[in-house]
XYZ file of C-alpha atoms in Angstrom:
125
model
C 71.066 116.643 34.896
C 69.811 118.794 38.121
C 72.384 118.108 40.900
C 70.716 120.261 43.341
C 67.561 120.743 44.233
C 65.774 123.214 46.654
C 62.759 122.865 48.667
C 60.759 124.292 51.787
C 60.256 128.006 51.187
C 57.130 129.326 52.053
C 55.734 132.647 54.005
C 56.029 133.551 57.695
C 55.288 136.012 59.638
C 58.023 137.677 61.359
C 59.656 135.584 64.451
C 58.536 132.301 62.483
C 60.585 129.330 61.263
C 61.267 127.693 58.612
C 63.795 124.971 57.148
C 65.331 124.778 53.701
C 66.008 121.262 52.077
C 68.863 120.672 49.192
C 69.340 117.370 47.878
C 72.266 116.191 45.581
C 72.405 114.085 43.144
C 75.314 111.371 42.527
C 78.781 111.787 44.821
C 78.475 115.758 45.105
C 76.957 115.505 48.811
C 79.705 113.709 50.185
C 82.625 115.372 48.753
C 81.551 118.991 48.431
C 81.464 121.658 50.161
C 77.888 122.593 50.656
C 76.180 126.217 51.030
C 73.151 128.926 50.486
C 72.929 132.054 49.358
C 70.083 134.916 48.810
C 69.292 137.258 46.180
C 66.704 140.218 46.277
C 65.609 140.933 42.987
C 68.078 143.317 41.466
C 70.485 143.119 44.379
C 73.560 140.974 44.271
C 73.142 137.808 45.356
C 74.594 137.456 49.363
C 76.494 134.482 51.018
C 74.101 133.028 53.859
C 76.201 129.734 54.945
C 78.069 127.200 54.298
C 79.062 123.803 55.407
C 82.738 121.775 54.719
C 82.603 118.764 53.071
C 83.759 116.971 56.202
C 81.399 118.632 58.199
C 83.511 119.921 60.274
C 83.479 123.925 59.483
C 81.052 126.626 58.581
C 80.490 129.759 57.829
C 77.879 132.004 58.321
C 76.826 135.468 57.484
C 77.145 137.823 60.378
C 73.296 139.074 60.010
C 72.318 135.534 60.480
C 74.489 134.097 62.671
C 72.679 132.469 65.696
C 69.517 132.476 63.947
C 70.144 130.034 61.205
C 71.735 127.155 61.409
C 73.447 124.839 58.250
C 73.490 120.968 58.716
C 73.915 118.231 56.203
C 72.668 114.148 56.170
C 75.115 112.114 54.214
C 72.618 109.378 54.142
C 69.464 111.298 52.838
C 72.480 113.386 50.536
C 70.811 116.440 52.168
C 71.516 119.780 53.418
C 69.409 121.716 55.160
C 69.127 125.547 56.595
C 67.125 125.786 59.537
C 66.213 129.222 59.701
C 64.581 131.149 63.002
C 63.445 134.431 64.083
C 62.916 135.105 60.894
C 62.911 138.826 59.781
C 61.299 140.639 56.658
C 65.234 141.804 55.988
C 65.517 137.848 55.169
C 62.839 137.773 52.606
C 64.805 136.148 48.958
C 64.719 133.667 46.800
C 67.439 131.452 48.725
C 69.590 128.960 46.354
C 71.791 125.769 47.806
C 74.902 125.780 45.725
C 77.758 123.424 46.204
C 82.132 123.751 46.038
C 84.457 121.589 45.184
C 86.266 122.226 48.837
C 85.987 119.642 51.231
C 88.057 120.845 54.514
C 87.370 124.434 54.016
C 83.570 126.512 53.909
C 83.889 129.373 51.634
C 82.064 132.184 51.678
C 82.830 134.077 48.497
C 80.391 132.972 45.656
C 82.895 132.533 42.940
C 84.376 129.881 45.053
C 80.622 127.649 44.420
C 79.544 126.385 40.939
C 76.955 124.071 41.037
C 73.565 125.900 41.855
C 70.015 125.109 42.566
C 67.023 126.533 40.742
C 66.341 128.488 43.956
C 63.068 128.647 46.778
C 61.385 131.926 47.380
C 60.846 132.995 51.330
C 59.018 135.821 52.368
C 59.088 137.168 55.776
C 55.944 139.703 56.884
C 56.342 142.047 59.741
């Protein structure tokens, strides 16, 4: 079965917003550390953020630090990336993916394996 699901990409121009939905399926939301990534094609894919299990940590990736911003809703079993002042350099197909940590928020991608199918953004100048 799917265990995470993306939603909300979308274009924007440059400067715009937009916000990034993951829901998970079963116990995974409230035990897991929770977190997104990016991938241009033929690029690696890039750490973007990530959430602790607990709630109480993250991690972000320096070139969008204070720009986007990683939350999660225990009760919807939701995470979301609210992203801002968006730039074309942030144009990907963004995927939620999800670690078995709980008190930590890893930022190397062999530490997630459960992935969503991915949502494309595109960012125009």
């Amino acid at each position: 079965q799917v265990l995470l699901a993306e939603s909300g990409g979308g274009s924007v121009q440059a400067g715009g917003s937009l916000k990034l939905s993951c829901t998970a399926s079963g116990s995974i939301f409230n035990t897991y550390t929770l977190g997104w990534f990016r991938q241009v094609p033929g690029e690696e894919r890039q750490f973007v953020a990530s959430i602790s299990g607990n709630g109480g940590i993250q991690s972000y990736q320096a070139s969008v630090k204070g720009r986007f911003y990683i939350s999660r809703d225990t009760a919807e079993k939701t995470q979301y990336l609210h992203m801002s002042s968006l730039q074309p350099e942030d144009t990907a197909v963004y995927y939620c993916a999800a670690s078995t940590y709980y008190a930590a928020a890893p930022t190397d991608e062999d530490k997630f394996f459960y992935w969503g199918q991915g949502t494309q953004v595109t960012v125009s100048s």
